Amino acid sequence: MLKCNKKTSQLTKLIFVPLVNLWEKRSLIFYFSVLNIKMRYKGTYLGLLWSVLEPLFIFLILYVVFTSIKDVSKQDDFAIYLIFGVFLYHLFIRGSMNGLVSLKVNSNILTFMNIQKEFFPVVNTGSVLLLMFVQLTVFFILVPIFNFSLSWTIVFLPFLMALFLTLVLGISYILSITYVFFKDIHPIWGVLTYSLIFISPVFWYIQDANGILLEIHKINPLGQLIELGHKIIFGIVPTFEEWIYTTSIVFGILFLGYTIFQKYENKVSEKL
């Protein structure tokens, strides 16, 4: 009984104490999240507008290509299906790639300030949250333009977005600490993220998939979130099993990422 209580205490200390400390720094996290976005588009003429234009350009290219080479007339509201998938895909690429270098680019701050190292993956996720609000605003503007009506199932969207941010945070923990010790992860992850657009249901439908593509989809957390999002947008209530399955994968990645981060963060300073 004593050993059980000791393990529970250690687990609580491992997970909840750092989270409480980060919550106390929420104002600082918000400041750095905004600063991250400003620095990302510093020197460009359009600034924050690029956060919208980038996924819109991807959408337009894919829309023109796929409406030209395949018959999408049988699929209702393909444009809405595509744009929502592209938005989530684009946010994930930006979030994971910036999360990967979050410790490295802030090495000077880590050297001169007494601040938790997990602060920076969290700040990166905060930046993704702010960009998410921008892109969702654009999405809701596009909905009536494409003569589409949202269903009451849109009330599930905040839960989906919370899971998406959790995934970005978990991936950022894993990538940021890995990048400190293994720089090759940057080009490797770059290739993997760009391949995600083909193995996630961004422009293809689950009912059209089979074989290895469908098997990959089952273990692809981004693909699972995009598919849940499509159901919510198109008025279908995801089943309880679908929510549990996706939530288990996402929080499994978060727990794994945070555990790895906590194990190696003490060696970060000497490696940066």
mmCIF file with all atom_site columns, C-alpha atoms in Angstrom, residues 77-252:
data_model
loop_
_atom_site.group_PDB
_atom_site.id
_atom_site.type_symbol
_atom_site.label_atom_id
_atom_site.label_alt_id
_atom_site.label_comp_id
_atom_site.label_asym_id
_atom_site.label_entity_id
_atom_site.label_seq_id
_atom_site.pdbx_PDB_ins_code
_atom_site.Cartn_x
_atom_site.Cartn_y
_atom_site.Cartn_z
_atom_site.occupancy
_atom_site.B_iso_or_equiv
_atom_site.pdbx_formal_charge
_atom_site.auth_seq_id
_atom_site.auth_comp_id
_atom_site.auth_asym_id
_atom_site.auth_atom_id
_atom_site.pdbx_PDB_model_num
ATOM 1   C CA . ASP A 1 77  ? -19.365 19.785 -50.920 1.00 0.00 ? 77  ASP A CA 1
ATOM 2   C CA . PHE A 1 78  ? -15.885 18.564 -51.824 1.00 0.00 ? 78  PHE A CA 1
ATOM 3   C CA . ALA A 1 79  ? -14.523 22.107 -51.410 1.00 0.00 ? 79  ALA A CA 1
ATOM 4   C CA . ILE A 1 80  ? -15.564 22.256 -47.732 1.00 0.00 ? 80  ILE A CA 1
ATOM 5   C CA . TYR A 1 81  ? -14.235 18.748 -47.160 1.00 0.00 ? 81  TYR A CA 1
ATOM 6   C CA . LEU A 1 82  ? -10.908 19.712 -48.692 1.00 0.00 ? 82  LEU A CA 1
ATOM 7   C CA . ILE A 1 83  ? -10.430 23.108 -47.061 1.00 0.00 ? 83  ILE A CA 1
ATOM 8   C CA . PHE A 1 84  ? -11.059 21.775 -43.539 1.00 0.00 ? 84  PHE A CA 1
ATOM 9   C CA . GLY A 1 85  ? -8.565  18.958 -44.048 1.00 0.00 ? 85  GLY A CA 1
ATOM 10  C CA . VAL A 1 86  ? -5.989  21.363 -45.494 1.00 0.00 ? 86  VAL A CA 1
ATOM 11  C CA . PHE A 1 87  ? -6.377  23.754 -42.555 1.00 0.00 ? 87  PHE A CA 1
ATOM 12  C CA . LEU A 1 88  ? -5.715  21.020 -39.983 1.00 0.00 ? 88  LEU A CA 1
ATOM 13  C CA . TYR A 1 89  ? -2.869  19.582 -42.041 1.00 0.00 ? 89  TYR A CA 1
ATOM 14  C CA . HIS A 1 90  ? -1.222  23.008 -42.422 1.00 0.00 ? 90  HIS A CA 1
ATOM 15  C CA . LEU A 1 91  ? -1.575  23.788 -38.714 1.00 0.00 ? 91  LEU A CA 1
ATOM 16  C CA . PHE A 1 92  ? -0.014  20.449 -37.828 1.00 0.00 ? 92  PHE A CA 1
ATOM 17  C CA . ILE A 1 93  ? 2.964   20.973 -40.150 1.00 0.00 ? 93  ILE A CA 1
ATOM 18  C CA . ARG A 1 94  ? 3.619   24.464 -38.778 1.00 0.00 ? 94  ARG A CA 1
ATOM 19  C CA . GLY A 1 95  ? 3.056   23.368 -35.186 1.00 0.00 ? 95  GLY A CA 1
ATOM 20  C CA . SER A 1 96  ? 5.267   20.285 -35.322 1.00 0.00 ? 96  SER A CA 1
ATOM 21  C CA . MET A 1 97  ? 8.106   21.891 -37.303 1.00 0.00 ? 97  MET A CA 1
ATOM 22  C CA . ASN A 1 98  ? 8.243   24.920 -35.007 1.00 0.00 ? 98  ASN A CA 1
ATOM 23  C CA . GLY A 1 99  ? 7.915   22.654 -31.986 1.00 0.00 ? 99  GLY A CA 1
ATOM 24  C CA . LEU A 1 100 ? 10.908  20.681 -33.237 1.00 0.00 ? 100 LEU A CA 1
ATOM 25  C CA . VAL A 1 101 ? 13.230  23.717 -33.045 1.00 0.00 ? 101 VAL A CA 1
ATOM 26  C CA . SER A 1 102 ? 11.544  25.354 -30.041 1.00 0.00 ? 102 SER A CA 1
ATOM 27  C CA . LEU A 1 103 ? 14.399  24.567 -27.653 1.00 0.00 ? 103 LEU A CA 1
ATOM 28  C CA . LYS A 1 104 ? 17.184  25.322 -30.125 1.00 0.00 ? 104 LYS A CA 1
ATOM 29  C CA . VAL A 1 105 ? 15.920  28.748 -31.219 1.00 0.00 ? 105 VAL A CA 1
ATOM 30  C CA . ASN A 1 106 ? 15.432  29.762 -27.590 1.00 0.00 ? 106 ASN A CA 1
ATOM 31  C CA . SER A 1 107 ? 18.806  28.493 -26.380 1.00 0.00 ? 107 SER A CA 1
ATOM 32  C CA . ASN A 1 108 ? 19.924  32.018 -25.366 1.00 0.00 ? 108 ASN A CA 1
ATOM 33  C CA . ILE A 1 109 ? 16.854  32.465 -23.183 1.00 0.00 ? 109 ILE A CA 1
ATOM 34  C CA . LEU A 1 110 ? 17.425  29.061 -21.582 1.00 0.00 ? 110 LEU A CA 1
ATOM 35  C CA . THR A 1 111 ? 21.021  30.060 -20.838 1.00 0.00 ? 111 THR A CA 1
ATOM 36  C CA . PHE A 1 112 ? 20.262  33.394 -19.151 1.00 0.00 ? 112 PHE A CA 1
ATOM 37  C CA . MET A 1 113 ? 16.847  32.793 -17.608 1.00 0.00 ? 113 MET A CA 1
ATOM 38  C CA . ASN A 1 114 ? 15.741  30.336 -14.953 1.00 0.00 ? 114 ASN A CA 1
ATOM 39  C CA . ILE A 1 115 ? 12.785  28.968 -16.859 1.00 0.00 ? 115 ILE A CA 1
ATOM 40  C CA . GLN A 1 116 ? 11.322  25.495 -17.349 1.00 0.00 ? 116 GLN A CA 1
ATOM 41  C CA . LYS A 1 117 ? 12.398  23.913 -20.610 1.00 0.00 ? 117 LYS A CA 1
ATOM 42  C CA . GLU A 1 118 ? 8.909   22.576 -21.314 1.00 0.00 ? 118 GLU A CA 1
ATOM 43  C CA . PHE A 1 119 ? 7.827   26.221 -21.410 1.00 0.00 ? 119 PHE A CA 1
ATOM 44  C CA . PHE A 1 120 ? 8.864   26.486 -25.064 1.00 0.00 ? 120 PHE A CA 1
ATOM 45  C CA . PRO A 1 121 ? 6.942   23.512 -26.523 1.00 0.00 ? 121 PRO A CA 1
ATOM 46  C CA . VAL A 1 122 ? 3.935   24.891 -24.638 1.00 0.00 ? 122 VAL A CA 1
ATOM 47  C CA . VAL A 1 123 ? 4.530   28.375 -26.111 1.00 0.00 ? 123 VAL A CA 1
ATOM 48  C CA . ASN A 1 124 ? 4.675   26.818 -29.582 1.00 0.00 ? 124 ASN A CA 1
ATOM 49  C CA . THR A 1 125 ? 1.327   25.123 -28.953 1.00 0.00 ? 125 THR A CA 1
ATOM 50  C CA . GLY A 1 126 ? -0.057  28.472 -27.790 1.00 0.00 ? 126 GLY A CA 1
ATOM 51  C CA . SER A 1 127 ? 0.991   29.970 -31.130 1.00 0.00 ? 127 SER A CA 1
ATOM 52  C CA . VAL A 1 128 ? -0.829  27.146 -32.922 1.00 0.00 ? 128 VAL A CA 1
ATOM 53  C CA . LEU A 1 129 ? -3.941  27.950 -30.874 1.00 0.00 ? 129 LEU A CA 1
ATOM 54  C CA . LEU A 1 130 ? -3.855  31.597 -31.961 1.00 0.00 ? 130 LEU A CA 1
ATOM 55  C CA . LEU A 1 131 ? -3.351  30.642 -35.612 1.00 0.00 ? 131 LEU A CA 1
ATOM 56  C CA . MET A 1 132 ? -6.184  28.146 -35.264 1.00 0.00 ? 132 MET A CA 1
ATOM 57  C CA . PHE A 1 133 ? -8.592  30.921 -34.333 1.00 0.00 ? 133 PHE A CA 1
ATOM 58  C CA . VAL A 1 134 ? -7.493  32.866 -37.429 1.00 0.00 ? 134 VAL A CA 1
ATOM 59  C CA . GLN A 1 135 ? -7.888  29.920 -39.787 1.00 0.00 ? 135 GLN A CA 1
ATOM 60  C CA . LEU A 1 136 ? -11.223 28.807 -38.322 1.00 0.00 ? 136 LEU A CA 1
ATOM 61  C CA . THR A 1 137 ? -12.520 32.351 -38.782 1.00 0.00 ? 137 THR A CA 1
ATOM 62  C CA . VAL A 1 138 ? -11.591 32.146 -42.459 1.00 0.00 ? 138 VAL A CA 1
ATOM 63  C CA . PHE A 1 139 ? -13.192 28.692 -42.682 1.00 0.00 ? 139 PHE A CA 1
ATOM 64  C CA . PHE A 1 140 ? -16.500 29.975 -41.297 1.00 0.00 ? 140 PHE A CA 1
ATOM 65  C CA . ILE A 1 141 ? -16.364 32.849 -43.782 1.00 0.00 ? 141 ILE A CA 1
ATOM 66  C CA . LEU A 1 142 ? -15.867 30.393 -46.656 1.00 0.00 ? 142 LEU A CA 1
ATOM 67  C CA . VAL A 1 143 ? -18.750 28.127 -45.589 1.00 0.00 ? 143 VAL A CA 1
ATOM 68  C CA . PRO A 1 144 ? -21.588 30.335 -46.944 1.00 0.00 ? 144 PRO A CA 1
ATOM 69  C CA . ILE A 1 145 ? -19.521 31.241 -50.014 1.00 0.00 ? 145 ILE A CA 1
ATOM 70  C CA . PHE A 1 146 ? -19.617 27.566 -51.024 1.00 0.00 ? 146 PHE A CA 1
ATOM 71  C CA . ASN A 1 147 ? -23.349 27.385 -50.219 1.00 0.00 ? 147 ASN A CA 1
ATOM 72  C CA . PHE A 1 148 ? -22.792 25.027 -47.318 1.00 0.00 ? 148 PHE A CA 1
ATOM 73  C CA . SER A 1 149 ? -24.814 24.950 -44.089 1.00 0.00 ? 149 SER A CA 1
ATOM 74  C CA . LEU A 1 150 ? -23.254 23.802 -40.841 1.00 0.00 ? 150 LEU A CA 1
ATOM 75  C CA . SER A 1 151 ? -25.118 21.346 -38.628 1.00 0.00 ? 151 SER A CA 1
ATOM 76  C CA . TRP A 1 152 ? -25.620 21.436 -34.848 1.00 0.00 ? 152 TRP A CA 1
ATOM 77  C CA . THR A 1 153 ? -22.781 18.899 -34.625 1.00 0.00 ? 153 THR A CA 1
ATOM 78  C CA . ILE A 1 154 ? -20.407 21.857 -34.890 1.00 0.00 ? 154 ILE A CA 1
ATOM 79  C CA . VAL A 1 155 ? -20.693 22.046 -31.074 1.00 0.00 ? 155 VAL A CA 1
ATOM 80  C CA . PHE A 1 156 ? -18.195 19.153 -30.970 1.00 0.00 ? 156 PHE A CA 1
ATOM 81  C CA . LEU A 1 157 ? -15.553 21.227 -32.762 1.00 0.00 ? 157 LEU A CA 1
ATOM 82  C CA . PRO A 1 158 ? -13.953 22.667 -29.569 1.00 0.00 ? 158 PRO A CA 1
ATOM 83  C CA . PHE A 1 159 ? -13.368 19.119 -28.276 1.00 0.00 ? 159 PHE A CA 1
ATOM 84  C CA . LEU A 1 160 ? -11.712 18.204 -31.569 1.00 0.00 ? 160 LEU A CA 1
ATOM 85  C CA . MET A 1 161 ? -9.521  21.309 -31.466 1.00 0.00 ? 161 MET A CA 1
ATOM 86  C CA . ALA A 1 162 ? -8.488  20.515 -27.881 1.00 0.00 ? 162 ALA A CA 1
ATOM 87  C CA . LEU A 1 163 ? -7.380  17.042 -28.992 1.00 0.00 ? 163 LEU A CA 1
ATOM 88  C CA . PHE A 1 164 ? -5.516  18.575 -31.940 1.00 0.00 ? 164 PHE A CA 1
ATOM 89  C CA . LEU A 1 165 ? -3.587  20.952 -29.665 1.00 0.00 ? 165 LEU A CA 1
ATOM 90  C CA . THR A 1 166 ? -2.814  18.063 -27.320 1.00 0.00 ? 166 THR A CA 1
ATOM 91  C CA . LEU A 1 167 ? -1.351  16.141 -30.256 1.00 0.00 ? 167 LEU A CA 1
ATOM 92  C CA . VAL A 1 168 ? 0.780   19.124 -31.309 1.00 0.00 ? 168 VAL A CA 1
ATOM 93  C CA . LEU A 1 169 ? 2.075   19.501 -27.748 1.00 0.00 ? 169 LEU A CA 1
ATOM 94  C CA . GLY A 1 170 ? 2.927   15.803 -27.420 1.00 0.00 ? 170 GLY A CA 1
ATOM 95  C CA . ILE A 1 171 ? 4.717   15.768 -30.775 1.00 0.00 ? 171 ILE A CA 1
ATOM 96  C CA . SER A 1 172 ? 6.553   18.998 -29.861 1.00 0.00 ? 172 SER A CA 1
ATOM 97  C CA . TYR A 1 173 ? 7.843   17.421 -26.639 1.00 0.00 ? 173 TYR A CA 1
ATOM 98  C CA . ILE A 1 174 ? 9.211   14.432 -28.554 1.00 0.00 ? 174 ILE A CA 1
ATOM 99  C CA . LEU A 1 175 ? 10.704  16.368 -31.477 1.00 0.00 ? 175 LEU A CA 1
ATOM 100 C CA . SER A 1 176 ? 12.209  19.257 -29.502 1.00 0.00 ? 176 SER A CA 1
ATOM 101 C CA . ILE A 1 177 ? 14.149  17.010 -27.131 1.00 0.00 ? 177 ILE A CA 1
ATOM 102 C CA . THR A 1 178 ? 15.163  14.657 -29.968 1.00 0.00 ? 178 THR A CA 1
ATOM 103 C CA . TYR A 1 179 ? 16.457  17.549 -32.092 1.00 0.00 ? 179 TYR A CA 1
ATOM 104 C CA . VAL A 1 180 ? 18.843  18.612 -29.327 1.00 0.00 ? 180 VAL A CA 1
ATOM 105 C CA . PHE A 1 181 ? 20.634  15.247 -29.520 1.00 0.00 ? 181 PHE A CA 1
ATOM 106 C CA . PHE A 1 182 ? 19.892  14.183 -33.111 1.00 0.00 ? 182 PHE A CA 1
ATOM 107 C CA . LYS A 1 183 ? 19.872  17.000 -35.685 1.00 0.00 ? 183 LYS A CA 1
ATOM 108 C CA . ASP A 1 184 ? 18.957  14.648 -38.540 1.00 0.00 ? 184 ASP A CA 1
ATOM 109 C CA . ILE A 1 185 ? 15.414  14.514 -37.186 1.00 0.00 ? 185 ILE A CA 1
ATOM 110 C CA . HIS A 1 186 ? 14.748  17.873 -38.868 1.00 0.00 ? 186 HIS A CA 1
ATOM 111 C CA . PRO A 1 187 ? 14.971  16.715 -42.519 1.00 0.00 ? 187 PRO A CA 1
ATOM 112 C CA . ILE A 1 188 ? 13.478  13.341 -41.607 1.00 0.00 ? 188 ILE A CA 1
ATOM 113 C CA . TRP A 1 189 ? 10.434  14.932 -40.005 1.00 0.00 ? 189 TRP A CA 1
ATOM 114 C CA . GLY A 1 190 ? 10.156  17.361 -42.915 1.00 0.00 ? 190 GLY A CA 1
ATOM 115 C CA . VAL A 1 191 ? 9.722   14.450 -45.324 1.00 0.00 ? 191 VAL A CA 1
ATOM 116 C CA . LEU A 1 192 ? 7.274   12.678 -42.989 1.00 0.00 ? 192 LEU A CA 1
ATOM 117 C CA . THR A 1 193 ? 5.070   15.733 -42.516 1.00 0.00 ? 193 THR A CA 1
ATOM 118 C CA . TYR A 1 194 ? 4.754   16.370 -46.236 1.00 0.00 ? 194 TYR A CA 1
ATOM 119 C CA . SER A 1 195 ? 3.827   12.728 -46.767 1.00 0.00 ? 195 SER A CA 1
ATOM 120 C CA . LEU A 1 196 ? 0.985   13.148 -44.262 1.00 0.00 ? 196 LEU A CA 1
ATOM 121 C CA . ILE A 1 197 ? -1.150  14.943 -46.823 1.00 0.00 ? 197 ILE A CA 1
ATOM 122 C CA . PHE A 1 198 ? -1.250  11.719 -48.849 1.00 0.00 ? 198 PHE A CA 1
ATOM 123 C CA . ILE A 1 199 ? -1.873  9.287  -45.985 1.00 0.00 ? 199 ILE A CA 1
ATOM 124 C CA . SER A 1 200 ? -4.458  11.479 -44.219 1.00 0.00 ? 200 SER A CA 1
ATOM 125 C CA . PRO A 1 201 ? -8.040  11.927 -45.506 1.00 0.00 ? 201 PRO A CA 1
ATOM 126 C CA . VAL A 1 202 ? -7.462  15.480 -46.725 1.00 0.00 ? 202 VAL A CA 1
ATOM 127 C CA . PHE A 1 203 ? -8.550  14.989 -50.349 1.00 0.00 ? 203 PHE A CA 1
ATOM 128 C CA . TRP A 1 204 ? -9.592  11.333 -50.306 1.00 0.00 ? 204 TRP A CA 1
ATOM 129 C CA . TYR A 1 205 ? -12.526 9.681  -48.536 1.00 0.00 ? 205 TYR A CA 1
ATOM 130 C CA . ILE A 1 206 ? -12.370 6.809  -46.055 1.00 0.00 ? 206 ILE A CA 1
ATOM 131 C CA . GLN A 1 207 ? -14.949 4.818  -48.009 1.00 0.00 ? 207 GLN A CA 1
ATOM 132 C CA . ASP A 1 208 ? -12.662 4.956  -51.064 1.00 0.00 ? 208 ASP A CA 1
ATOM 133 C CA . ALA A 1 209 ? -9.590  3.723  -49.192 1.00 0.00 ? 209 ALA A CA 1
ATOM 134 C CA . ASN A 1 210 ? -8.454  0.140  -48.792 1.00 0.00 ? 210 ASN A CA 1
ATOM 135 C CA . GLY A 1 211 ? -5.352  -1.941 -48.255 1.00 0.00 ? 211 GLY A CA 1
ATOM 136 C CA . ILE A 1 212 ? -2.276  -0.397 -46.672 1.00 0.00 ? 212 ILE A CA 1
ATOM 137 C CA . LEU A 1 213 ? -3.660  3.145  -46.837 1.00 0.00 ? 213 LEU A CA 1
ATOM 138 C CA . LEU A 1 214 ? -6.553  2.186  -44.591 1.00 0.00 ? 214 LEU A CA 1
ATOM 139 C CA . GLU A 1 215 ? -4.221  0.335  -42.209 1.00 0.00 ? 215 GLU A CA 1
ATOM 140 C CA . ILE A 1 216 ? -1.956  3.385  -41.929 1.00 0.00 ? 216 ILE A CA 1
ATOM 141 C CA . HIS A 1 217 ? -4.990  5.569  -41.289 1.00 0.00 ? 217 HIS A CA 1
ATOM 142 C CA . LYS A 1 218 ? -5.881  3.497  -38.228 1.00 0.00 ? 218 LYS A CA 1
ATOM 143 C CA . ILE A 1 219 ? -2.624  4.497  -36.505 1.00 0.00 ? 219 ILE A CA 1
ATOM 144 C CA . ASN A 1 220 ? -2.364  8.003  -37.945 1.00 0.00 ? 220 ASN A CA 1
ATOM 145 C CA . PRO A 1 221 ? -3.491  10.438 -35.207 1.00 0.00 ? 221 PRO A CA 1
ATOM 146 C CA . LEU A 1 222 ? -3.700  13.406 -37.574 1.00 0.00 ? 222 LEU A CA 1
ATOM 147 C CA . GLY A 1 223 ? -5.792  11.376 -40.002 1.00 0.00 ? 223 GLY A CA 1
ATOM 148 C CA . GLN A 1 224 ? -8.101  10.281 -37.190 1.00 0.00 ? 224 GLN A CA 1
ATOM 149 C CA . LEU A 1 225 ? -8.613  13.910 -36.100 1.00 0.00 ? 225 LEU A CA 1
ATOM 150 C CA . ILE A 1 226 ? -9.251  15.080 -39.657 1.00 0.00 ? 226 ILE A CA 1
ATOM 151 C CA . GLU A 1 227 ? -11.821 12.323 -40.148 1.00 0.00 ? 227 GLU A CA 1
ATOM 152 C CA . LEU A 1 228 ? -13.568 13.232 -36.882 1.00 0.00 ? 228 LEU A CA 1
ATOM 153 C CA . GLY A 1 229 ? -13.572 16.845 -38.041 1.00 0.00 ? 229 GLY A CA 1
ATOM 154 C CA . HIS A 1 230 ? -15.138 15.940 -41.371 1.00 0.00 ? 230 HIS A CA 1
ATOM 155 C CA . LYS A 1 231 ? -17.920 14.074 -39.609 1.00 0.00 ? 231 LYS A CA 1
ATOM 156 C CA . ILE A 1 232 ? -18.591 17.026 -37.303 1.00 0.00 ? 232 ILE A CA 1
ATOM 157 C CA . ILE A 1 233 ? -18.635 19.486 -40.210 1.00 0.00 ? 233 ILE A CA 1
ATOM 158 C CA . PHE A 1 234 ? -20.980 17.299 -42.264 1.00 0.00 ? 234 PHE A CA 1
ATOM 159 C CA . GLY A 1 235 ? -23.497 16.711 -39.489 1.00 0.00 ? 235 GLY A CA 1
ATOM 160 C CA . ILE A 1 236 ? -22.446 13.234 -38.382 1.00 0.00 ? 236 ILE A CA 1
ATOM 161 C CA . VAL A 1 237 ? -21.983 12.538 -34.687 1.00 0.00 ? 237 VAL A CA 1
ATOM 162 C CA . PRO A 1 238 ? -18.786 10.512 -34.152 1.00 0.00 ? 238 PRO A CA 1
ATOM 163 C CA . THR A 1 239 ? -19.372 7.389  -32.107 1.00 0.00 ? 239 THR A CA 1
ATOM 164 C CA . PHE A 1 240 ? -18.181 7.078  -28.532 1.00 0.00 ? 240 PHE A CA 1
ATOM 165 C CA . GLU A 1 241 ? -15.715 4.416  -29.646 1.00 0.00 ? 241 GLU A CA 1
ATOM 166 C CA . GLU A 1 242 ? -14.228 6.797  -32.235 1.00 0.00 ? 242 GLU A CA 1
ATOM 167 C CA . TRP A 1 243 ? -13.746 9.515  -29.622 1.00 0.00 ? 243 TRP A CA 1
ATOM 168 C CA . ILE A 1 244 ? -12.172 7.091  -27.159 1.00 0.00 ? 244 ILE A CA 1
ATOM 169 C CA . TYR A 1 245 ? -9.872  5.559  -29.769 1.00 0.00 ? 245 TYR A CA 1
ATOM 170 C CA . THR A 1 246 ? -8.567  8.916  -31.020 1.00 0.00 ? 246 THR A CA 1
ATOM 171 C CA . THR A 1 247 ? -8.306  10.375 -27.516 1.00 0.00 ? 247 THR A CA 1
ATOM 172 C CA . SER A 1 248 ? -6.298  7.346  -26.365 1.00 0.00 ? 248 SER A CA 1
ATOM 173 C CA . ILE A 1 249 ? -3.811  7.745  -29.215 1.00 0.00 ? 249 ILE A CA 1
ATOM 174 C CA . VAL A 1 250 ? -3.430  11.505 -28.686 1.00 0.00 ? 250 VAL A CA 1
ATOM 175 C CA . PHE A 1 251 ? -2.966  11.348 -24.920 1.00 0.00 ? 251 PHE A CA 1
ATOM 176 C CA . GLY A 1 252 ? -0.683  8.340  -25.325 1.00 0.00 ? 252 GLY A CA 1
#
